Short mmCIF file of C-alpha atoms in Angstrom, two decimals:
data_model
loop_
_atom_site.label_atom_id
_atom_site.label_comp_id
_atom_site.label_asym_id
_atom_site.label_seq_id
_atom_site.Cartn_x
_atom_site.Cartn_y
_atom_site.Cartn_z
CA MET A 76 -121.89 -35.47 -154.88
CA ILE A 77 -123.85 -35.68 -158.12
CA HIS A 78 -127.02 -36.48 -156.20
CA LEU A 79 -126.40 -33.40 -154.07
CA LEU A 80 -126.16 -31.27 -157.22
CA ILE A 81 -129.55 -32.38 -158.52
CA VAL A 82 -131.02 -31.46 -155.12
CA VAL A 83 -129.50 -27.99 -155.51
CA ILE A 84 -131.03 -27.72 -158.98
CA TYR A 85 -134.45 -28.80 -157.70
CA ILE A 86 -134.32 -26.12 -155.01
CA SER A 87 -133.21 -23.61 -157.66
CA PHE A 88 -136.33 -24.38 -159.69
CA ILE A 89 -138.49 -23.63 -156.63
CA SER A 90 -136.63 -20.34 -156.42
CA LEU A 91 -137.42 -19.61 -160.08
CA GLY A 92 -141.13 -19.85 -159.34
CA LEU A 93 -141.17 -18.03 -155.99
CA PRO A 94 -141.19 -14.43 -157.30
CA ASP A 95 -143.51 -15.08 -160.27
CA GLY A 96 -146.84 -14.75 -158.47
CA LEU A 97 -145.86 -12.04 -155.97
CA LEU A 98 -146.78 -8.93 -157.97
CA GLY A 99 -150.22 -10.23 -158.95
CA SER A 100 -151.12 -11.30 -155.43
CA ALA A 101 -149.78 -8.13 -153.78
CA TRP A 102 -150.85 -5.47 -156.30
CA PRO A 103 -154.40 -4.89 -154.94
CA SER A 104 -152.73 -3.90 -151.66
CA MET A 105 -149.86 -2.02 -153.33
CA TYR A 106 -151.28 0.40 -155.86
CA GLY A 107 -153.29 2.52 -153.40
CA GLY A 108 -150.30 3.22 -151.17
CA LEU A 109 -148.17 4.00 -154.22
CA ASP A 110 -150.89 6.38 -155.48
CA VAL A 111 -151.07 4.94 -159.00
CA PRO A 112 -153.90 3.44 -161.07
CA VAL A 113 -154.52 -0.29 -160.79
CA SER A 114 -153.49 -0.72 -164.45
CA TYR A 115 -149.90 0.29 -163.64
CA ALA A 116 -149.13 -3.29 -162.64
CA GLY A 117 -148.83 -3.92 -166.37
CA ILE A 118 -145.97 -1.40 -166.60
CA VAL A 119 -143.94 -3.17 -163.91
CA SER A 120 -144.73 -6.54 -165.47
CA MET A 121 -143.58 -5.35 -168.91
CA ILE A 122 -140.29 -4.01 -167.52
CA ILE A 123 -139.58 -7.33 -165.82
CA ALA A 124 -140.55 -9.23 -168.97
CA GLY A 125 -138.36 -7.01 -171.14
CA GLY A 126 -135.33 -7.72 -168.96
CA THR A 127 -136.10 -11.43 -169.00
CA ILE A 128 -136.34 -11.55 -172.79
CA LEU A 129 -133.09 -9.59 -173.17
CA SER A 130 -131.13 -11.76 -170.75
CA ALA A 131 -132.46 -14.94 -172.35
CA LEU A 132 -131.27 -13.80 -175.78
CA PHE A 133 -127.77 -13.09 -174.47
CA SER A 134 -127.68 -16.05 -172.07
CA GLU A 135 -125.53 -18.23 -174.33
CA ARG A 136 -122.67 -15.73 -174.43
CA ILE A 137 -122.79 -15.17 -170.66
CA ILE A 138 -123.04 -18.87 -169.79
CA LYS A 139 -120.23 -19.86 -172.19
CA LYS A 140 -117.99 -17.29 -170.52
CA LEU A 141 -118.83 -17.87 -166.84
CA GLY A 142 -120.34 -21.38 -166.68
CA THR A 143 -123.74 -22.59 -165.54
CA GLY A 144 -123.06 -22.64 -161.79
CA PRO A 145 -121.72 -19.07 -161.51
CA VAL A 146 -124.47 -17.71 -163.79
CA THR A 147 -127.12 -19.43 -161.68
CA ALA A 148 -125.67 -18.00 -158.45
CA LEU A 149 -125.27 -14.52 -159.97
CA SER A 150 -128.79 -14.51 -161.44
CA VAL A 151 -130.44 -15.61 -158.20
CA ALA A 152 -128.41 -12.94 -156.37
CA MET A 153 -129.71 -10.30 -158.81
CA THR A 154 -133.27 -11.47 -158.25
CA ALA A 155 -132.76 -11.40 -154.48
CA ILE A 156 -131.42 -7.83 -154.62
CA ALA A 157 -134.40 -6.78 -156.75
CA LEU A 158 -136.82 -8.38 -154.27
CA PHE A 159 -135.13 -6.46 -151.45
CA GLY A 160 -135.56 -3.31 -153.54
CA PHE A 161 -139.27 -4.04 -153.92
CA SER A 162 -139.58 -4.55 -150.16
CA VAL A 163 -138.22 -1.05 -149.39
CA SER A 164 -139.89 0.78 -152.30
CA THR A 165 -142.16 3.69 -151.42
CA GLU A 166 -142.81 5.07 -154.90
CA PHE A 167 -143.89 3.51 -158.17
CA ILE A 168 -140.72 4.61 -159.97
CA HIS A 169 -138.72 2.56 -157.48
CA LEU A 170 -140.56 -0.60 -158.56
CA CYS A 171 -139.81 0.21 -162.20
CA LEU A 172 -136.09 0.61 -161.49
CA TRP A 173 -135.85 -2.55 -159.38
CA GLY A 174 -137.79 -4.39 -162.08
CA ILE A 175 -134.72 -4.16 -164.36
CA PRO A 176 -132.42 -6.49 -162.33
CA TYR A 177 -135.52 -8.54 -161.47
CA GLY A 178 -136.01 -9.43 -165.14
CA LEU A 179 -132.34 -9.64 -166.11
CA GLY A 180 -131.70 -12.20 -163.38
CA ALA A 181 -134.68 -14.38 -164.31
CA GLY A 182 -133.91 -14.94 -168.01
CA SER A 183 -130.31 -16.14 -167.71
CA VAL A 184 -130.92 -18.58 -164.86
CA ASP A 185 -133.93 -20.06 -166.64
CA ALA A 186 -131.94 -20.71 -169.82
CA ALA A 187 -128.87 -21.92 -167.91
CA LEU A 188 -130.66 -24.46 -165.71
CA ASN A 189 -132.92 -25.77 -168.48
CA ASN A 190 -129.99 -26.43 -170.80
CA TYR A 191 -127.87 -27.98 -168.04
CA VAL A 192 -130.62 -30.42 -167.11
CA ALA A 193 -131.44 -31.17 -170.76
CA VAL A 194 -127.79 -32.07 -171.44
CA HIS A 195 -126.93 -33.96 -168.25
CA TYR A 196 -130.15 -35.57 -166.98
CA LYS A 197 -133.03 -37.71 -168.20
CA SER A 198 -136.43 -36.42 -169.26
CA ARG A 199 -138.11 -37.36 -165.97
CA HIS A 200 -135.95 -34.87 -164.11
CA MET A 201 -136.99 -32.09 -166.47
CA SER A 202 -140.68 -32.81 -165.78
CA TRP A 203 -140.17 -33.01 -162.03
CA LEU A 204 -138.05 -29.86 -162.00
CA HIS A 205 -140.79 -27.89 -163.72
CA CYS A 206 -143.21 -29.40 -161.23
CA PHE A 207 -141.03 -27.84 -158.52
CA TRP A 208 -141.27 -24.53 -160.37
CA GLY A 209 -145.03 -24.85 -159.92
CA VAL A 210 -144.49 -25.43 -156.21
CA GLY A 211 -142.50 -22.19 -156.04
CA CYS A 212 -145.22 -20.35 -157.98
CA SER A 213 -147.78 -21.50 -155.42
CA MET A 214 -145.59 -20.64 -152.42
CA GLY A 215 -145.03 -17.00 -153.43
CA PRO A 216 -148.69 -15.90 -153.30
CA TYR A 217 -149.20 -17.98 -150.14
CA ILE A 218 -146.35 -16.14 -148.39
CA MET A 219 -147.77 -12.80 -149.50
CA SER A 220 -151.31 -13.69 -148.40
CA TYR A 221 -149.98 -14.83 -145.01
CA TYR A 222 -148.90 -11.27 -144.22
CA LEU A 223 -151.78 -9.46 -145.90
CA MET A 224 -154.43 -11.52 -144.08
CA ARG A 225 -152.81 -10.54 -140.77
CA GLY A 226 -152.90 -6.87 -141.58
CA SER A 227 -149.19 -6.55 -142.35
CA SER A 228 -147.71 -4.65 -145.28
CA TRP A 229 -147.02 -6.24 -148.66
CA THR A 230 -143.38 -5.26 -148.13
CA LYS A 231 -143.01 -8.07 -145.57
CA GLY A 232 -144.00 -10.61 -148.20
CA TYR A 233 -141.28 -9.36 -150.54
CA MET A 234 -138.78 -9.23 -147.67
CA THR A 235 -139.49 -12.87 -146.75
CA VAL A 236 -138.99 -14.07 -150.33
CA PHE A 237 -135.82 -11.94 -150.53
CA MET A 238 -134.43 -13.76 -147.47
CA LEU A 239 -135.24 -17.14 -149.04
CA GLN A 240 -133.49 -16.10 -152.25
CA ALA A 241 -130.50 -14.81 -150.29
CA VAL A 242 -130.13 -18.15 -148.51
CA LEU A 243 -130.33 -19.91 -151.87
CA THR A 244 -127.65 -17.60 -153.28
CA VAL A 245 -125.26 -18.61 -150.49
CA MET A 246 -126.11 -22.28 -151.08
CA LEU A 247 -125.40 -21.91 -154.80
CA ILE A 248 -122.04 -20.26 -154.14
CA ILE A 249 -121.08 -23.11 -151.82
CA SER A 250 -122.19 -25.66 -154.44
CA LEU A 251 -120.04 -24.28 -157.28
CA PRO A 252 -117.49 -27.16 -157.08
CA LEU A 253 -120.34 -29.63 -157.71
CA TRP A 254 -121.09 -28.03 -161.09
CA LYS A 255 -117.45 -28.39 -162.14
CA LYS A 256 -117.39 -32.04 -161.06
CA LYS A 257 -120.47 -32.82 -163.18
CA ALA A 258 -119.06 -30.89 -166.14
CA THR A 259 -115.95 -33.10 -166.27
CA GLU A 260 -117.92 -36.36 -166.44
CA LYS A 261 -118.23 -36.30 -170.23
CA LEU A 262 -115.44 -35.45 -172.62
CA ASP A 263 -117.71 -33.63 -175.04
CA THR A 264 -118.82 -31.23 -172.28
CA SER A 265 -115.43 -29.50 -172.29
CA GLU A 266 -115.78 -29.01 -176.02
CA GLU A 267 -119.23 -27.57 -175.49
CA ILE A 268 -117.96 -25.06 -172.91
CA SER A 269 -114.90 -23.97 -174.90
CA GLN A 270 -116.81 -23.41 -178.12
CA LYS A 271 -117.36 -19.79 -179.14
CA PRO A 272 -120.95 -18.53 -178.82
CA LEU A 273 -123.03 -19.00 -181.96
CA GLY A 274 -124.74 -15.66 -181.67
CA LEU A 275 -128.38 -14.82 -182.33
CA LYS A 276 -128.19 -14.68 -186.14
CA LYS A 277 -126.49 -18.06 -186.54
CA THR A 278 -128.74 -19.68 -183.95
CA VAL A 279 -131.95 -18.59 -185.66
CA SER A 280 -130.58 -19.74 -189.04
CA ILE A 281 -130.20 -23.35 -187.80
CA LYS A 282 -132.69 -25.61 -189.51
CA GLY A 283 -135.76 -26.11 -187.33
CA VAL A 284 -135.03 -23.31 -184.83
CA LYS A 285 -137.63 -20.89 -186.24
CA GLU A 286 -140.27 -23.61 -185.98
CA VAL A 287 -139.41 -24.45 -182.38
CA MET A 288 -139.34 -20.75 -181.45
CA ILE A 289 -142.91 -20.33 -182.72
CA THR A 290 -143.89 -23.53 -180.91
CA PHE A 291 -142.62 -22.10 -177.61
CA PHE A 292 -144.34 -18.78 -178.33
CA CYS A 293 -147.66 -20.55 -178.91
CA TYR A 294 -147.36 -22.85 -175.90
CA CYS A 295 -146.67 -19.98 -173.48
CA ALA A 296 -149.40 -17.90 -175.13
CA ILE A 297 -151.88 -20.71 -174.35
CA GLU A 298 -150.65 -21.15 -170.78
CA ALA A 299 -150.56 -17.43 -169.93
CA THR A 300 -153.84 -16.56 -171.66
CA THR A 301 -155.62 -19.41 -169.91
CA GLY A 302 -154.12 -18.42 -166.57
CA LEU A 303 -155.24 -14.80 -166.96
CA TRP A 304 -158.65 -15.08 -168.65
CA ALA A 305 -160.10 -18.50 -167.84
CA VAL A 306 -161.78 -17.37 -164.61
CA SER A 307 -163.38 -14.38 -166.33
CA TYR A 308 -164.61 -16.67 -169.12
CA ILE A 309 -166.35 -19.14 -166.80
CA VAL A 310 -167.91 -16.23 -164.83
CA PHE A 311 -169.33 -14.38 -167.81
CA GLU A 312 -170.05 -17.30 -170.16
CA LYS A 313 -170.81 -20.24 -167.85
CA GLY A 314 -172.74 -18.47 -165.12
CA ILE A 315 -170.53 -19.42 -162.17
CA SER A 316 -170.28 -16.85 -159.35
CA ALA A 317 -167.16 -14.70 -159.13
CA GLU A 318 -166.47 -15.98 -155.60
CA LYS A 319 -166.61 -19.62 -156.64
CA ALA A 320 -164.60 -18.94 -159.78
CA ALA A 321 -161.86 -17.23 -157.74
CA LYS A 322 -161.74 -20.25 -155.44
CA TRP A 323 -161.15 -22.54 -158.40
CA GLY A 324 -158.87 -20.10 -160.25
CA SER A 325 -155.72 -22.01 -159.32
CA ILE A 326 -157.06 -25.34 -160.60
CA PHE A 327 -155.43 -24.79 -164.01
CA TYR A 328 -151.96 -24.40 -162.44
CA LEU A 329 -152.59 -27.30 -160.10
CA GLY A 330 -153.31 -29.37 -163.22
CA ILE A 331 -149.95 -28.36 -164.70
CA THR A 332 -148.07 -29.09 -161.47
CA ALA A 333 -149.74 -32.46 -160.87
CA GLY A 334 -149.36 -33.38 -164.54
CA ARG A 335 -145.62 -32.72 -164.48
CA PHE A 336 -145.23 -34.87 -161.40
CA ILE A 337 -147.02 -37.74 -163.19
CA ASN A 338 -145.09 -37.14 -166.42
CA GLY A 339 -141.83 -37.80 -164.65
CA PHE A 340 -142.76 -41.46 -164.25
CA VAL A 341 -143.54 -42.07 -167.94
CA SER A 342 -141.59 -39.53 -170.02
CA ASP A 343 -138.40 -41.62 -170.31
CA ARG A 344 -140.41 -44.59 -171.51
CA LEU A 345 -142.65 -42.75 -174.00
CA GLY A 346 -140.12 -40.20 -175.27
CA ASP A 347 -140.28 -36.41 -175.51
CA ARG A 348 -142.01 -36.28 -178.89
CA ASN A 349 -144.83 -38.60 -177.84
CA MET A 350 -145.29 -36.71 -174.56
CA VAL A 351 -145.72 -33.45 -176.47
CA ARG A 352 -148.32 -35.04 -178.75
CA ILE A 353 -150.22 -36.50 -175.79
CA GLY A 354 -150.25 -33.06 -174.21
CA GLU A 355 -151.60 -31.48 -177.38
CA VAL A 356 -154.42 -34.05 -177.54
CA ILE A 357 -155.39 -33.42 -173.90
CA ILE A 358 -155.39 -29.62 -174.42
CA THR A 359 -157.66 -30.13 -177.43
CA ALA A 360 -160.05 -32.18 -175.28
CA GLY A 361 -160.10 -29.44 -172.64
CA ILE A 362 -160.88 -26.74 -175.20
CA VAL A 363 -163.66 -28.90 -176.67
CA VAL A 364 -165.21 -29.08 -173.19
CA LEU A 365 -165.19 -25.27 -173.03
CA PHE A 366 -167.00 -25.13 -176.37
CA MET A 367 -169.75 -27.43 -175.10
CA PRO A 368 -172.88 -26.06 -173.37
CA VAL A 369 -171.67 -27.28 -169.97
CA SER A 370 -172.18 -25.77 -166.52
CA GLY A 371 -169.54 -23.86 -164.61
CA THR A 372 -168.37 -27.09 -163.00
CA GLY A 373 -167.99 -28.68 -166.44
CA ALA A 374 -165.97 -25.69 -167.60
CA ILE A 375 -163.66 -26.10 -164.59
CA ALA A 376 -163.12 -29.72 -165.69
CA GLY A 377 -162.08 -28.34 -169.07
CA LEU A 378 -159.50 -26.10 -167.37
CA VAL A 379 -158.11 -29.11 -165.50
CA LEU A 380 -157.69 -30.94 -168.82
CA ILE A 381 -155.95 -27.93 -170.40
CA GLY A 382 -153.59 -27.79 -167.41
CA LEU A 383 -152.84 -31.52 -167.61
CA GLY A 384 -152.23 -31.17 -171.35
CA CYS A 385 -149.87 -28.24 -170.85
CA ALA A 386 -147.85 -30.20 -168.30
CA PRO A 387 -145.54 -32.24 -170.58
CA ILE A 388 -145.09 -29.84 -173.47
CA TYR A 389 -142.68 -27.23 -172.10
CA PRO A 390 -140.27 -29.56 -170.24
CA CYS A 391 -140.24 -32.19 -173.00
CA LEU A 392 -139.59 -29.64 -175.75
CA ILE A 393 -136.66 -28.29 -173.77
CA HIS A 394 -135.28 -31.74 -172.98
CA ALA A 395 -135.37 -32.66 -176.67
CA THR A 396 -133.27 -29.63 -177.65
CA PRO A 397 -129.78 -31.23 -177.29
CA THR A 398 -131.02 -34.29 -179.19
CA HIS A 399 -132.42 -32.22 -182.07
CA PHE A 400 -129.80 -29.49 -182.35
CA GLY A 401 -126.71 -31.02 -180.69
CA LYS A 402 -125.18 -30.25 -177.30
CA GLU A 403 -122.84 -27.69 -178.81
CA ALA A 404 -125.80 -25.57 -179.98
CA SER A 405 -128.35 -26.39 -177.29
CA GLN A 406 -127.53 -23.48 -174.98
CA ALA A 407 -127.96 -20.97 -177.80
CA VAL A 408 -131.19 -22.60 -178.99
CA ILE A 409 -132.66 -22.80 -175.48
CA GLY A 410 -131.85 -19.11 -175.03
CA VAL A 411 -133.95 -18.11 -178.04
CA GLN A 412 -136.64 -20.60 -177.02
CA MET A 413 -136.88 -18.92 -173.61
CA ALA A 414 -137.03 -15.48 -175.23
CA SER A 415 -139.83 -16.63 -177.55
CA ALA A 416 -141.67 -18.13 -174.59
CA TYR A 417 -141.48 -14.85 -172.66
CA VAL A 418 -142.74 -12.88 -175.67
CA GLY A 419 -145.79 -15.16 -175.87
CA THR A 420 -146.39 -14.86 -172.13
CA THR A 421 -146.01 -11.08 -172.15
CA PHE A 422 -147.97 -9.96 -175.19
CA VAL A 423 -150.70 -12.46 -176.09
CA PRO A 424 -152.80 -12.24 -172.86
CA PRO A 425 -153.20 -8.43 -173.06
CA ILE A 426 -153.92 -8.66 -176.79
CA PHE A 427 -156.70 -11.14 -176.10
CA GLY A 428 -157.94 -8.88 -173.29
CA PHE A 429 -158.29 -6.05 -175.81
CA VAL A 430 -160.17 -8.36 -178.19
CA ALA A 431 -162.44 -9.57 -175.37
CA GLU A 432 -163.23 -5.99 -174.37
CA LYS A 433 -164.00 -4.85 -177.91
CA ILE A 434 -165.85 -7.99 -179.09
CA SER A 435 -166.60 -10.69 -176.49
CA ILE A 436 -164.84 -12.93 -173.99
CA SER A 437 -166.78 -15.81 -175.55
CA LEU A 438 -163.93 -15.89 -178.10
CA PHE A 439 -161.64 -17.35 -175.40
CA PRO A 440 -161.82 -21.03 -176.53
CA ILE A 441 -161.64 -19.95 -180.18
CA ALA A 442 -158.42 -18.04 -179.50
CA LEU A 443 -156.98 -21.05 -177.70
CA ILE A 444 -157.80 -23.48 -180.50
CA ILE A 445 -156.28 -21.18 -183.14
CA ILE A 446 -153.03 -20.83 -181.20
CA LEU A 447 -153.01 -24.59 -180.50
CA CYS A 448 -153.40 -25.41 -184.19
CA VAL A 449 -150.45 -23.18 -185.09
CA MET A 450 -148.40 -24.86 -182.34
CA ILE A 451 -149.25 -28.37 -183.56
CA ILE A 452 -148.43 -27.54 -187.18
CA LEU A 453 -145.06 -25.97 -186.32
CA SER A 454 -144.06 -28.61 -183.76
CA GLU A 455 -144.84 -31.40 -186.24
CA LYS A 456 -142.91 -29.59 -188.96
CA GLN A 457 -139.90 -29.26 -186.66
CA SER A 458 -140.26 -32.89 -185.64
CA LYS A 459 -140.13 -34.04 -189.27
CA ILE A 460 -136.88 -32.14 -189.79
CA TYR A 461 -135.17 -34.16 -187.04
CA ARG A 462 -136.99 -37.46 -187.44
#
C-alpha cells in the first residue's frame, strides 16, 4: 500500500510539470487569434504566478485543516478546470480569468507534496520526484507541438492536458485512504497534523527562515533567468545561429532532469548539505565557461554544467527542511520557501531582460554569478545556524 502511494506521488509530480511549458510553447499560435500583442503572454504568466505565490503562503493553514491528500486532489482538480477553461477560451480576458484557479491550484499542491515527501521519505525520492517534474515539463510542450505541427488548434493541446489532469484527479480521490494509512505510521505525525498553523509572521520569525527564503529566491532566479535568456546570450555573444541555438535550448533543462536522476543514487549517502554545495560548485564552473572566450558549442557545455549544478539544490534544500526546522514547522516553512521561489522565478528574468535591453545581454553571466554568490552566502549562513 505504501509503495502504491509513492507511485501516486511520482505521477502527481509529472502532473505538476505538465502545464508549466504549455503557455510558452502555444503562445506564438495563440496571440494572433486572440488579437493581442505578443507581449501579453507576460500578463497571463503574472496572473498565474500571483495565484501560485498566494496559495503557497496560505498552504500551511489549508493543509493543516484538510490534509495533504485532499489538498493534492483539490489542487489538481482546480488546475484541470483551469486547463479546460484555457481550451475553450476565445478572448484574452478569458485566459486572465482562468489563470486565477490555474495559479491557486499550483501553489498549494507544490507545498503539500514537497513537505509530505520531505517528512516521510528519504532524500533520493525527493531528487527523483523533481526529476519526474522535469519529465512533465518536457511532455507539455511536446503534446502542444504534436497538435500544432499537424495544423490543429492550440486548444486541443490544452484539452489533452486537461484530460490527463482529470484522470489524475480521479486517481488521487481514489488514493485518499493511502495518505491516511501513511500518516498513522508515526506517532509524531498526528501531533504535526493537529497543531495549529504557525501563520506567516511566526514562520518568518523562526531563526534561519529568512536566510533559506532568500536562498530559494536566488536559486529560482538563476534557474528561470538561465532558462529564459541563455539561448539569446549564446546567439548574440557566442555567434551561434538562432536555429542551432533553438535546437539546443532545452539542453539546460535536460541537464537538470538528468542530474536529479543521478542525484537520487548518491544523495542519501552524501547528505543534503553536501549535495547543495556540490551543486553550487558545478554552477560556478558552468558560469566560468560562459565567461571564457569559447565557441557556441563551448557555451552550450557551460549551460549543461549549470543545469547539472542546479539539479540537487532545490530538492535537497526542501528535504532538509524538517531536519532544520522540525516536522511541526516544516509545512509552514516550505510554504514560504515555495512563495519565495515563485517570486524569484516571476520577477528576476524580466528584470534582467530590461537590463539586457538597456545595457547589454553580455551581462548575463555577471548577473548569474552575483545571484549565485548571494545564494551561497545565505545558504552557508543558514547552514551554520543548524549545524
